Structure formats: structure tokens, C-alpha cells
Amino acid sequence: MNYQPSTMNLTTKHIIVKGKVQGVFFRKNTKQIADELHIKGRVKNTDEGHVEIIAQGDENAIKKLIEWCWQGPSKAEVNDVIVIDINNVEDLKIFNIYRE
């Protein structure tokens, strides 16, 4: 993806991806897509078997990330993507993979 972000429409979302999303390189691929879209934040696996993402960036870039989350990497089987708006979040600097 070749994407040029706008600083005018900065938004932050909490995204929860459900399904067969662990053990399929979902976090690694999420970071790659986020970096290409100039999105800052973090991604981690949850104890419930989901993938949790905090994403901050241009509104259109976040929409593209959410669209990608519905598909995920080739071995993923996504059942649901929950998106929650986050207000009053610090300005994030990079996109990290949390390994817990």
C-alpha cells in the first residue's frame, strides 16, 4: 500500500479481532500494514484468543486497517472485528507488537 497520511483527521481506535487470529502471523502483518499506512499504536494477543489493536492515525488510514482486519493474513479466519472510538489519548510515536 502506498499511502500518504493527512494530519487533519487524526483518530484513535481500539480494535478487537475475533476468530482464528493467533498463530497465523496476525500481529506481524498488522504491524506491516500499520507501518505502510503511517499508523501508530500497538497490537497484542489477548488471553481470550483475540488480537487487540490500538491504532492512531489519519481517519482514512484507520479505515483501511479495519478493512484489512476483516481479512487478515492468509491463514486467519476472522469472525468479527469490533471497533471502539478512543478519546483523549496521548500522541503515539510508533507501532509496536506486544509479546506477552
PDB file of N, CA and C in Angstrom:
ATOM      1  N   MET A   1       0.849  -1.184   0.000  1.00  0.00           N
ATOM      2  CA  MET A   1       0.000   0.000   0.000  1.00  0.00           C
ATOM      3  C   MET A   1       0.886   1.236   0.000  1.00  0.00           C
ATOM      4  N   ASN A   2       0.624   2.140  -0.895  1.00  0.00           N
ATOM      5  CA  ASN A   2       1.332   3.403  -0.921  1.00  0.00           C
ATOM      6  C   ASN A   2       0.360   4.466  -0.463  1.00  0.00           C
ATOM      7  N   TYR A   3       0.502   4.918   0.775  1.00  0.00           N
ATOM      8  CA  TYR A   3      -0.493   5.792   1.367  1.00  0.00           C
ATOM      9  C   TYR A   3       0.178   7.009   1.971  1.00  0.00           C
ATOM     10  N   GLN A   4      -0.326   8.183   1.682  1.00  0.00           N
ATOM     11  CA  GLN A   4       0.177   9.423   2.260  1.00  0.00           C
ATOM     12  C   GLN A   4      -0.857   9.940   3.257  1.00  0.00           C
ATOM     13  N   PRO A   5      -0.512   9.982   4.543  1.00  0.00           N
ATOM     14  CA  PRO A   5      -1.482  10.362   5.567  1.00  0.00           C
ATOM     15  C   PRO A   5      -1.747  11.863   5.607  1.00  0.00           C
ATOM     16  N   SER A   6      -2.885  12.204   6.148  1.00  0.00           N
ATOM     17  CA  SER A   6      -3.232  13.592   6.425  1.00  0.00           C
ATOM     18  C   SER A   6      -3.172  13.787   7.929  1.00  0.00           C
ATOM     19  N   THR A   7      -2.662  14.919   8.376  1.00  0.00           N
ATOM     20  CA  THR A   7      -2.626  15.179   9.816  1.00  0.00           C
ATOM     21  C   THR A   7      -3.895  15.872  10.283  1.00  0.00           C
ATOM     22  N   MET A   8      -4.788  16.154   9.374  1.00  0.00           N
ATOM     23  CA  MET A   8      -6.002  16.883   9.716  1.00  0.00           C
ATOM     24  C   MET A   8      -7.046  16.006  10.397  1.00  0.00           C
ATOM     25  N   ASN A   9      -7.100  14.735  10.067  1.00  0.00           N
ATOM     26  CA  ASN A   9      -8.163  13.867  10.562  1.00  0.00           C
ATOM     27  C   ASN A   9      -7.614  12.764  11.456  1.00  0.00           C
ATOM     28  N   LEU A  10      -6.821  13.134  12.465  1.00  0.00           N
ATOM     29  CA  LEU A  10      -6.221  12.159  13.366  1.00  0.00           C
ATOM     30  C   LEU A  10      -7.296  11.536  14.252  1.00  0.00           C
ATOM     31  N   THR A  11      -7.295  10.200  14.314  1.00  0.00           N
ATOM     32  CA  THR A  11      -8.264   9.475  15.127  1.00  0.00           C
ATOM     33  C   THR A  11      -7.571   8.301  15.796  1.00  0.00           C
ATOM     34  N   THR A  12      -8.160   7.834  16.892  1.00  0.00           N
ATOM     35  CA  THR A  12      -7.618   6.678  17.601  1.00  0.00           C
ATOM     36  C   THR A  12      -8.742   5.670  17.818  1.00  0.00           C
ATOM     37  N   LYS A  13      -8.448   4.397  17.501  1.00  0.00           N
ATOM     38  CA  LYS A  13      -9.443   3.326  17.629  1.00  0.00           C
ATOM     39  C   LYS A  13      -8.863   2.157  18.427  1.00  0.00           C
ATOM     40  N   HIS A  14      -9.734   1.521  19.171  1.00  0.00           N
ATOM     41  CA  HIS A  14      -9.437   0.255  19.851  1.00  0.00           C
ATOM     42  C   HIS A  14     -10.143  -0.805  19.008  1.00  0.00           C
ATOM     43  N   ILE A  15      -9.366  -1.728  18.466  1.00  0.00           N
ATOM     44  CA  ILE A  15      -9.902  -2.733  17.550  1.00  0.00           C
ATOM     45  C   ILE A  15      -9.676  -4.118  18.152  1.00  0.00           C
ATOM     46  N   ILE A  16     -10.722  -4.917  18.193  1.00  0.00           N
ATOM     47  CA  ILE A  16     -10.619  -6.299  18.677  1.00  0.00           C
ATOM     48  C   ILE A  16     -11.010  -7.211  17.524  1.00  0.00           C
ATOM     49  N   VAL A  17     -10.095  -8.106  17.163  1.00  0.00           N
ATOM     50  CA  VAL A  17     -10.323  -9.028  16.051  1.00  0.00           C
ATOM     51  C   VAL A  17     -10.523 -10.426  16.628  1.00  0.00           C
ATOM     52  N   LYS A  18     -11.661 -11.046  16.287  1.00  0.00           N
ATOM     53  CA  LYS A  18     -12.013 -12.357  16.829  1.00  0.00           C
ATOM     54  C   LYS A  18     -12.006 -13.408  15.735  1.00  0.00           C
ATOM     55  N   GLY A  19     -11.728 -14.631  16.127  1.00  0.00           N
ATOM     56  CA  GLY A  19     -11.697 -15.755  15.201  1.00  0.00           C
ATOM     57  C   GLY A  19     -10.399 -16.516  15.378  1.00  0.00           C
ATOM     58  N   LYS A  20      -9.968 -17.188  14.327  1.00  0.00           N
ATOM     59  CA  LYS A  20      -8.669 -17.860  14.348  1.00  0.00           C
ATOM     60  C   LYS A  20      -7.632 -16.819  13.933  1.00  0.00           C
ATOM     61  N   VAL A  21      -7.146 -16.079  14.944  1.00  0.00           N
ATOM     62  CA  VAL A  21      -6.268 -14.939  14.670  1.00  0.00           C
ATOM     63  C   VAL A  21      -4.945 -15.019  15.424  1.00  0.00           C
ATOM     64  N   GLN A  22      -4.760 -16.064  16.204  1.00  0.00           N
ATOM     65  CA  GLN A  22      -3.479 -16.255  16.883  1.00  0.00           C
ATOM     66  C   GLN A  22      -2.761 -17.440  16.233  1.00  0.00           C
ATOM     67  N   GLY A  23      -1.441 -17.326  16.118  1.00  0.00           N
ATOM     68  CA  GLY A  23      -0.654 -18.378  15.487  1.00  0.00           C
ATOM     69  C   GLY A  23      -0.685 -18.339  13.969  1.00  0.00           C
ATOM     70  N   VAL A  24      -1.141 -17.205  13.415  1.00  0.00           N
ATOM     71  CA  VAL A  24      -1.228 -17.066  11.949  1.00  0.00           C
ATOM     72  C   VAL A  24      -0.505 -15.799  11.468  1.00  0.00           C
ATOM     73  N   PHE A  25       0.378 -15.266  12.295  1.00  0.00           N
ATOM     74  CA  PHE A  25       1.160 -14.053  11.990  1.00  0.00           C
ATOM     75  C   PHE A  25       0.296 -12.803  11.856  1.00  0.00           C
ATOM     76  N   PHE A  26      -0.818 -12.765  12.601  1.00  0.00           N
ATOM     77  CA  PHE A  26      -1.703 -11.608  12.535  1.00  0.00           C
ATOM     78  C   PHE A  26      -1.009 -10.356  13.056  1.00  0.00           C
ATOM     79  N   ARG A  27      -0.319 -10.464  14.201  1.00  0.00           N
ATOM     80  CA  ARG A  27       0.352  -9.286  14.765  1.00  0.00           C
ATOM     81  C   ARG A  27       1.438  -8.755  13.829  1.00  0.00           C
ATOM     82  N   LYS A  28       2.247  -9.653  13.292  1.00  0.00           N
ATOM     83  CA  LYS A  28       3.334  -9.245  12.393  1.00  0.00           C
ATOM     84  C   LYS A  28       2.776  -8.537  11.161  1.00  0.00           C
ATOM     85  N   ASN A  29       1.748  -9.103  10.567  1.00  0.00           N
ATOM     86  CA  ASN A  29       1.145  -8.500   9.385  1.00  0.00           C
ATOM     87  C   ASN A  29       0.437  -7.189   9.705  1.00  0.00           C
ATOM     88  N   THR A  30      -0.182  -7.110  10.892  1.00  0.00           N
ATOM     89  CA  THR A  30      -0.818  -5.858  11.311  1.00  0.00           C
ATOM     90  C   THR A  30       0.219  -4.749  11.402  1.00  0.00           C
ATOM     91  N   LYS A  31       1.376  -5.048  11.981  1.00  0.00           N
ATOM     92  CA  LYS A  31       2.438  -4.037  12.080  1.00  0.00           C
ATOM     93  C   LYS A  31       2.892  -3.597  10.691  1.00  0.00           C
ATOM     94  N   GLN A  32       3.036  -4.532   9.786  1.00  0.00           N
ATOM     95  CA  GLN A  32       3.468  -4.193   8.429  1.00  0.00           C
ATOM     96  C   GLN A  32       2.461  -3.250   7.760  1.00  0.00           C
ATOM     97  N   ILE A  33       1.186  -3.580   7.866  1.00  0.00           N
ATOM     98  CA  ILE A  33       0.140  -2.743   7.272  1.00  0.00           C
ATOM     99  C   ILE A  33       0.105  -1.379   7.964  1.00  0.00           C
ATOM    100  N   ALA A  34       0.196  -1.369   9.293  1.00  0.00           N
ATOM    101  CA  ALA A  34       0.172  -0.108  10.040  1.00  0.00           C
ATOM    102  C   ALA A  34       1.343   0.782   9.632  1.00  0.00           C
ATOM    103  N   ASP A  35       2.522   0.201   9.503  1.00  0.00           N
ATOM    104  CA  ASP A  35       3.693   0.981   9.088  1.00  0.00           C
ATOM    105  C   ASP A  35       3.496   1.560   7.687  1.00  0.00           C
ATOM    106  N   GLU A  36       2.949   0.771   6.770  1.00  0.00           N
ATOM    107  CA  GLU A  36       2.703   1.250   5.411  1.00  0.00           C
ATOM    108  C   GLU A  36       1.690   2.392   5.390  1.00  0.00           C
ATOM    109  N   LEU A  37       0.738   2.356   6.321  1.00  0.00           N
ATOM    110  CA  LEU A  37      -0.314   3.368   6.390  1.00  0.00           C
ATOM    111  C   LEU A  37       0.038   4.521   7.333  1.00  0.00           C
ATOM    112  N   HIS A  38       1.243   4.485   7.905  1.00  0.00           N
ATOM    113  CA  HIS A  38       1.707   5.517   8.848  1.00  0.00           C
ATOM    114  C   HIS A  38       0.817   5.600  10.086  1.00  0.00           C
ATOM    115  N   ILE A  39       0.383   4.446  10.554  1.00  0.00           N
ATOM    116  CA  ILE A  39      -0.440   4.350  11.763  1.00  0.00           C
ATOM    117  C   ILE A  39       0.472   4.044  12.944  1.00  0.00           C
ATOM    118  N   LYS A  40       0.214   4.706  14.060  1.00  0.00           N
ATOM    119  CA  LYS A  40       0.958   4.468  15.298  1.00  0.00           C
ATOM    120  C   LYS A  40       0.074   3.668  16.242  1.00  0.00           C
ATOM    121  N   GLY A  41       0.678   2.986  17.224  1.00  0.00           N
ATOM    122  CA  GLY A  41      -0.117   2.248  18.195  1.00  0.00           C
ATOM    123  C   GLY A  41       0.538   0.956  18.605  1.00  0.00           C
ATOM    124  N   ARG A  42      -0.288  -0.076  18.794  1.00  0.00           N
ATOM    125  CA  ARG A  42       0.241  -1.367  19.250  1.00  0.00           C
ATOM    126  C   ARG A  42      -0.754  -2.479  18.917  1.00  0.00           C
ATOM    127  N   VAL A  43      -0.211  -3.695  18.886  1.00  0.00           N
ATOM    128  CA  VAL A  43      -1.032  -4.882  18.648  1.00  0.00           C
ATOM    129  C   VAL A  43      -0.574  -5.960  19.610  1.00  0.00           C
ATOM    130  N   LYS A  44      -1.510  -6.745  20.129  1.00  0.00           N
ATOM    131  CA  LYS A  44      -1.160  -7.841  21.033  1.00  0.00           C
ATOM    132  C   LYS A  44      -2.215  -8.923  20.981  1.00  0.00           C
ATOM    133  N   ASN A  45      -1.810 -10.123  21.389  1.00  0.00           N
ATOM    134  CA  ASN A  45      -2.757 -11.217  21.576  1.00  0.00           C
ATOM    135  C   ASN A  45      -3.417 -11.042  22.938  1.00  0.00           C
ATOM    136  N   THR A  46      -4.651 -11.504  23.050  1.00  0.00           N
ATOM    137  CA  THR A  46      -5.334 -11.472  24.343  1.00  0.00           C
ATOM    138  C   THR A  46      -5.453 -12.898  24.883  1.00  0.00           C
ATOM    139  N   ASP A  47      -5.689 -13.002  26.172  1.00  0.00           N
ATOM    140  CA  ASP A  47      -5.877 -14.312  26.805  1.00  0.00           C
ATOM    141  C   ASP A  47      -7.111 -15.032  26.270  1.00  0.00           C
ATOM    142  N   GLU A  48      -8.057 -14.280  25.714  1.00  0.00           N
ATOM    143  CA  GLU A  48      -9.290 -14.865  25.184  1.00  0.00           C
ATOM    144  C   GLU A  48      -9.112 -15.433  23.775  1.00  0.00           C
ATOM    145  N   GLY A  49      -7.918 -15.262  23.184  1.00  0.00           N
ATOM    146  CA  GLY A  49      -7.663 -15.776  21.841  1.00  0.00           C
ATOM    147  C   GLY A  49      -7.894 -14.771  20.731  1.00  0.00           C
ATOM    148  N   HIS A  50      -8.106 -13.512  21.092  1.00  0.00           N
ATOM    149  CA  HIS A  50      -8.327 -12.456  20.112  1.00  0.00           C
ATOM    150  C   HIS A  50      -7.021 -11.706  19.852  1.00  0.00           C
ATOM    151  N   VAL A  51      -7.076 -10.779  18.911  1.00  0.00           N
ATOM    152  CA  VAL A  51      -5.998  -9.819  18.699  1.00  0.00           C
ATOM    153  C   VAL A  51      -6.567  -8.441  19.005  1.00  0.00           C
ATOM    154  N   GLU A  52      -5.816  -7.679  19.793  1.00  0.00           N
ATOM    155  CA  GLU A  52      -6.249  -6.349  20.210  1.00  0.00           C
ATOM    156  C   GLU A  52      -5.295  -5.314  19.619  1.00  0.00           C
ATOM    157  N   ILE A  53      -5.857  -4.276  19.018  1.00  0.00           N
ATOM    158  CA  ILE A  53      -5.077  -3.241  18.360  1.00  0.00           C
ATOM    159  C   ILE A  53      -5.496  -1.877  18.889  1.00  0.00           C
ATOM    160  N   ILE A  54      -4.516  -1.045  19.200  1.00  0.00           N
ATOM    161  CA  ILE A  54      -4.751   0.378  19.413  1.00  0.00           C
ATOM    162  C   ILE A  54      -4.113   1.050  18.205  1.00  0.00           C
ATOM    163  N   ALA A  55      -4.899   1.790  17.445  1.00  0.00           N
ATOM    164  CA  ALA A  55      -4.422   2.388  16.201  1.00  0.00           C
ATOM    165  C   ALA A  55      -4.723   3.876  16.194  1.00  0.00           C
ATOM    166  N   GLN A  56      -3.693   4.676  15.908  1.00  0.00           N
ATOM    167  CA  GLN A  56      -3.846   6.122  15.841  1.00  0.00           C
ATOM    168  C   GLN A  56      -3.268   6.604  14.518  1.00  0.00           C
ATOM    169  N   GLY A  57      -4.071   7.367  13.795  1.00  0.00           N
ATOM    170  CA  GLY A  57      -3.596   7.870  12.512  1.00  0.00           C
ATOM    171  C   GLY A  57      -4.695   8.603  11.778  1.00  0.00           C
ATOM    172  N   ASP A  58      -4.422   8.858  10.521  1.00  0.00           N
ATOM    173  CA  ASP A  58      -5.389   9.501   9.650  1.00  0.00           C
ATOM    174  C   ASP A  58      -6.647   8.630   9.564  1.00  0.00           C
ATOM    175  N   GLU A  59      -7.794   9.268   9.584  1.00  0.00           N
ATOM    176  CA  GLU A  59      -9.069   8.541   9.585  1.00  0.00           C
ATOM    177  C   GLU A  59      -9.178   7.560   8.419  1.00  0.00           C
ATOM    178  N   ASN A  60      -8.763   7.962   7.228  1.00  0.00           N
ATOM    179  CA  ASN A  60      -8.840   7.070   6.070  1.00  0.00           C
ATOM    180  C   ASN A  60      -7.882   5.894   6.203  1.00  0.00           C
ATOM    181  N   ALA A  61      -6.703   6.131   6.787  1.00  0.00           N
ATOM    182  CA  ALA A  61      -5.742   5.047   7.007  1.00  0.00           C
ATOM    183  C   ALA A  61      -6.307   4.035   8.000  1.00  0.00           C
ATOM    184  N   ILE A  62      -6.944   4.525   9.049  1.00  0.00           N
ATOM    185  CA  ILE A  62      -7.551   3.630  10.044  1.00  0.00           C
ATOM    186  C   ILE A  62      -8.648   2.800   9.389  1.00  0.00           C
ATOM    187  N   LYS A  63      -9.432   3.398   8.519  1.00  0.00           N
ATOM    188  CA  LYS A  63     -10.478   2.654   7.804  1.00  0.00           C
ATOM    189  C   LYS A  63      -9.862   1.532   6.974  1.00  0.00           C
ATOM    190  N   LYS A  64      -8.735   1.818   6.310  1.00  0.00           N
ATOM    191  CA  LYS A  64      -8.057   0.790   5.514  1.00  0.00           C
ATOM    192  C   LYS A  64      -7.548  -0.342   6.408  1.00  0.00           C
ATOM    193  N   LEU A  65      -7.019   0.007   7.583  1.00  0.00           N
ATOM    194  CA  LEU A  65      -6.557  -1.018   8.519  1.00  0.00           C
ATOM    195  C   LEU A  65      -7.723  -1.887   8.978  1.00  0.00           C
ATOM    196  N   ILE A  66      -8.840  -1.274   9.295  1.00  0.00           N
ATOM    197  CA  ILE A  66     -10.023  -2.030   9.741  1.00  0.00           C
ATOM    198  C   ILE A  66     -10.507  -2.953   8.626  1.00  0.00           C
ATOM    199  N   GLU A  67     -10.533  -2.470   7.397  1.00  0.00           N
ATOM    200  CA  GLU A  67     -10.911  -3.321   6.261  1.00  0.00           C
ATOM    201  C   GLU A  67      -9.970  -4.523   6.171  1.00  0.00           C
ATOM    202  N   TRP A  68      -8.671  -4.267   6.329  1.00  0.00           N
ATOM    203  CA  TRP A  68      -7.699  -5.364   6.274  1.00  0.00           C
ATOM    204  C   TRP A  68      -7.937  -6.346   7.415  1.00  0.00           C
ATOM    205  N   CYS A  69      -8.298  -5.849   8.593  1.00  0.00           N
ATOM    206  CA  CYS A  69      -8.528  -6.729   9.752  1.00  0.00           C
ATOM    207  C   CYS A  69      -9.616  -7.754   9.475  1.00  0.00           C
ATOM    208  N   TRP A  70     -10.603  -7.416   8.668  1.00  0.00           N
ATOM    209  CA  TRP A  70     -11.666  -8.358   8.337  1.00  0.00           C
ATOM    210  C   TRP A  70     -11.147  -9.536   7.523  1.00  0.00           C
ATOM    211  N   GLN A  71     -10.023  -9.340   6.856  1.00  0.00           N
ATOM    212  CA  GLN A  71      -9.417 -10.394   6.045  1.00  0.00           C
ATOM    213  C   GLN A  71      -8.245 -11.015   6.794  1.00  0.00           C
ATOM    214  N   GLY A  72      -7.318 -10.179   7.254  1.00  0.00           N
ATOM    215  CA  GLY A  72      -6.133 -10.658   7.959  1.00  0.00           C
ATOM    216  C   GLY A  72      -5.192 -11.407   7.040  1.00  0.00           C
ATOM    217  N   PRO A  73      -4.168 -12.036   7.623  1.00  0.00           N
ATOM    218  CA  PRO A  73      -3.246 -12.830   6.814  1.00  0.00           C
ATOM    219  C   PRO A  73      -3.939 -14.074   6.266  1.00  0.00           C
ATOM    220  N   SER A  74      -3.302 -14.741   5.331  1.00  0.00           N
ATOM    221  CA  SER A  74      -3.951 -15.822   4.584  1.00  0.00           C
ATOM    222  C   SER A  74      -4.482 -16.960   5.448  1.00  0.00           C
ATOM    223  N   LYS A  75      -3.824 -17.282   6.562  1.00  0.00           N
ATOM    224  CA  LYS A  75      -4.270 -18.410   7.389  1.00  0.00           C
ATOM    225  C   LYS A  75      -5.270 -18.012   8.478  1.00  0.00           C
ATOM    226  N   ALA A  76      -5.568 -16.734   8.579  1.00  0.00           N
ATOM    227  CA  ALA A  76      -6.531 -16.261   9.585  1.00  0.00           C
ATOM    228  C   ALA A  76      -7.962 -16.563   9.140  1.00  0.00           C
ATOM    229  N   GLU A  77      -8.829 -16.731  10.129  1.00  0.00           N
ATOM    230  CA  GLU A  77     -10.266 -16.876   9.892  1.00  0.00           C
ATOM    231  C   GLU A  77     -10.973 -15.890  10.813  1.00  0.00           C
ATOM    232  N   VAL A  78     -11.239 -14.714  10.311  1.00  0.00           N
ATOM    233  CA  VAL A  78     -11.812 -13.629  11.109  1.00  0.00           C
ATOM    234  C   VAL A  78     -13.327 -13.794  11.180  1.00  0.00           C
ATOM    235  N   ASN A  79     -13.847 -13.798  12.417  1.00  0.00           N
ATOM    236  CA  ASN A  79     -15.293 -13.903  12.642  1.00  0.00           C
ATOM    237  C   ASN A  79     -15.933 -12.560  12.950  1.00  0.00           C
ATOM    238  N   ASP A  80     -15.168 -11.654  13.582  1.00  0.00           N
ATOM    239  CA  ASP A  80     -15.734 -10.373  13.990  1.00  0.00           C
ATOM    240  C   ASP A  80     -14.608  -9.366  14.193  1.00  0.00           C
ATOM    241  N   VAL A  81     -14.909  -8.111  13.917  1.00  0.00           N
ATOM    242  CA  VAL A  81     -13.995  -7.003  14.188  1.00  0.00           C
ATOM    243  C   VAL A  81     -14.797  -5.944  14.929  1.00  0.00           C
ATOM    244  N   ILE A  82     -14.420  -5.691  16.163  1.00  0.00           N
ATOM    245  CA  ILE A  82     -15.102  -4.694  16.996  1.00  0.00           C
ATOM    246  C   ILE A  82     -14.237  -3.443  17.019  1.00  0.00           C
ATOM    247  N   VAL A  83     -14.842  -2.294  16.734  1.00  0.00           N
ATOM    248  CA  VAL A  83     -14.118  -1.030  16.690  1.00  0.00           C
ATOM    249  C   VAL A  83     -14.737  -0.065  17.689  1.00  0.00           C
ATOM    250  N   ILE A  84     -13.890   0.463  18.570  1.00  0.00           N
ATOM    251  CA  ILE A  84     -14.332   1.385  19.623  1.00  0.00           C
ATOM    252  C   ILE A  84     -13.529   2.676  19.491  1.00  0.00           C
ATOM    253  N   ASP A  85     -14.216   3.812  19.470  1.00  0.00           N
ATOM    254  CA  ASP A  85     -13.528   5.108  19.442  1.00  0.00           C
ATOM    255  C   ASP A  85     -12.841   5.352  20.773  1.00  0.00           C
ATOM    256  N   ILE A  86     -11.654   5.926  20.715  1.00  0.00           N
ATOM    257  CA  ILE A  86     -10.923   6.311  21.921  1.00  0.00           C
ATOM    258  C   ILE A  86     -10.697   7.813  21.856  1.00  0.00           C
ATOM    259  N   ASN A  87     -11.041   8.500  22.936  1.00  0.00           N
ATOM    260  CA  ASN A  87     -10.831   9.941  23.022  1.00  0.00           C
ATOM    261  C   ASN A  87      -9.730  10.230  24.030  1.00  0.00           C
ATOM    262  N   ASN A  88      -9.097  11.363  23.891  1.00  0.00           N
ATOM    263  CA  ASN A  88      -8.095  11.846  24.845  1.00  0.00           C
ATOM    264  C   ASN A  88      -6.942  10.868  25.047  1.00  0.00           C
ATOM    265  N   VAL A  89      -6.371  10.405  23.960  1.00  0.00           N
ATOM    266  CA  VAL A  89      -5.220   9.503  24.018  1.00  0.00           C
ATOM    267  C   VAL A  89      -3.965  10.305  23.730  1.00  0.00           C
ATOM    268  N   GLU A  90      -2.881   9.923  24.390  1.00  0.00           N
ATOM    269  CA  GLU A  90      -1.605  10.589  24.117  1.00  0.00           C
ATOM    270  C   GLU A  90      -1.216  10.401  22.652  1.00  0.00           C
ATOM    271  N   ASP A  91      -0.376  11.282  22.158  1.00  0.00           N
ATOM    272  CA  ASP A  91       0.125  11.186  20.798  1.00  0.00           C
ATOM    273  C   ASP A  91       1.112  10.028  20.728  1.00  0.00           C
ATOM    274  N   LEU A  92       0.752   8.967  20.033  1.00  0.00           N
ATOM    275  CA  LEU A  92       1.599   7.788  19.941  1.00  0.00           C
ATOM    276  C   LEU A  92       2.707   8.023  18.919  1.00  0.00           C
ATOM    277  N   LYS A  93       3.874   7.446  19.147  1.00  0.00           N
ATOM    278  CA  LYS A  93       5.051   7.730  18.318  1.00  0.00           C
ATOM    279  C   LYS A  93       5.367   6.647  17.295  1.00  0.00           C
ATOM    280  N   ILE A  94       5.142   5.372  17.624  1.00  0.00           N
ATOM    281  CA  ILE A  94       5.495   4.248  16.746  1.00  0.00           C
ATOM    282  C   ILE A  94       4.397   3.190  16.834  1.00  0.00           C
ATOM    283  N   PHE A  95       4.525   2.137  16.041  1.00  0.00           N
ATOM    284  CA  PHE A  95       3.624   0.990  16.143  1.00  0.00           C
ATOM    285  C   PHE A  95       4.427  -0.197  16.664  1.00  0.00           C
ATOM    286  N   ASN A  96       3.995  -0.761  17.791  1.00  0.00           N
ATOM    287  CA  ASN A  96       4.694  -1.869  18.458  1.00  0.00           C
ATOM    288  C   ASN A  96       3.873  -3.149  18.428  1.00  0.00           C
ATOM    289  N   ILE A  97       4.605  -4.267  18.429  1.00  0.00           N
ATOM    290  CA  ILE A  97       3.990  -5.562  18.679  1.00  0.00           C
ATOM    291  C   ILE A  97       4.291  -5.904  20.129  1.00  0.00           C
ATOM    292  N   TYR A  98       3.237  -6.138  20.918  1.00  0.00           N
ATOM    293  CA  TYR A  98       3.418  -6.561  22.305  1.00  0.00           C
ATOM    294  C   TYR A  98       3.442  -8.077  22.336  1.00  0.00           C
ATOM    295  N   ARG A  99       4.477  -8.634  22.889  1.00  0.00           N
ATOM    296  CA  ARG A  99       4.608 -10.090  23.016  1.00  0.00           C
ATOM    297  C   ARG A  99       4.425 -10.449  24.484  1.00  0.00           C
ATOM    298  N   GLU A 100       3.297 -11.034  24.785  1.00  0.00           N
ATOM    299  CA  GLU A 100       3.008 -11.382  26.175  1.00  0.00           C
ATOM    300  C   GLU A 100       2.954 -12.863  26.364  1.00  0.00           C
TER     301      GLU A 100
END
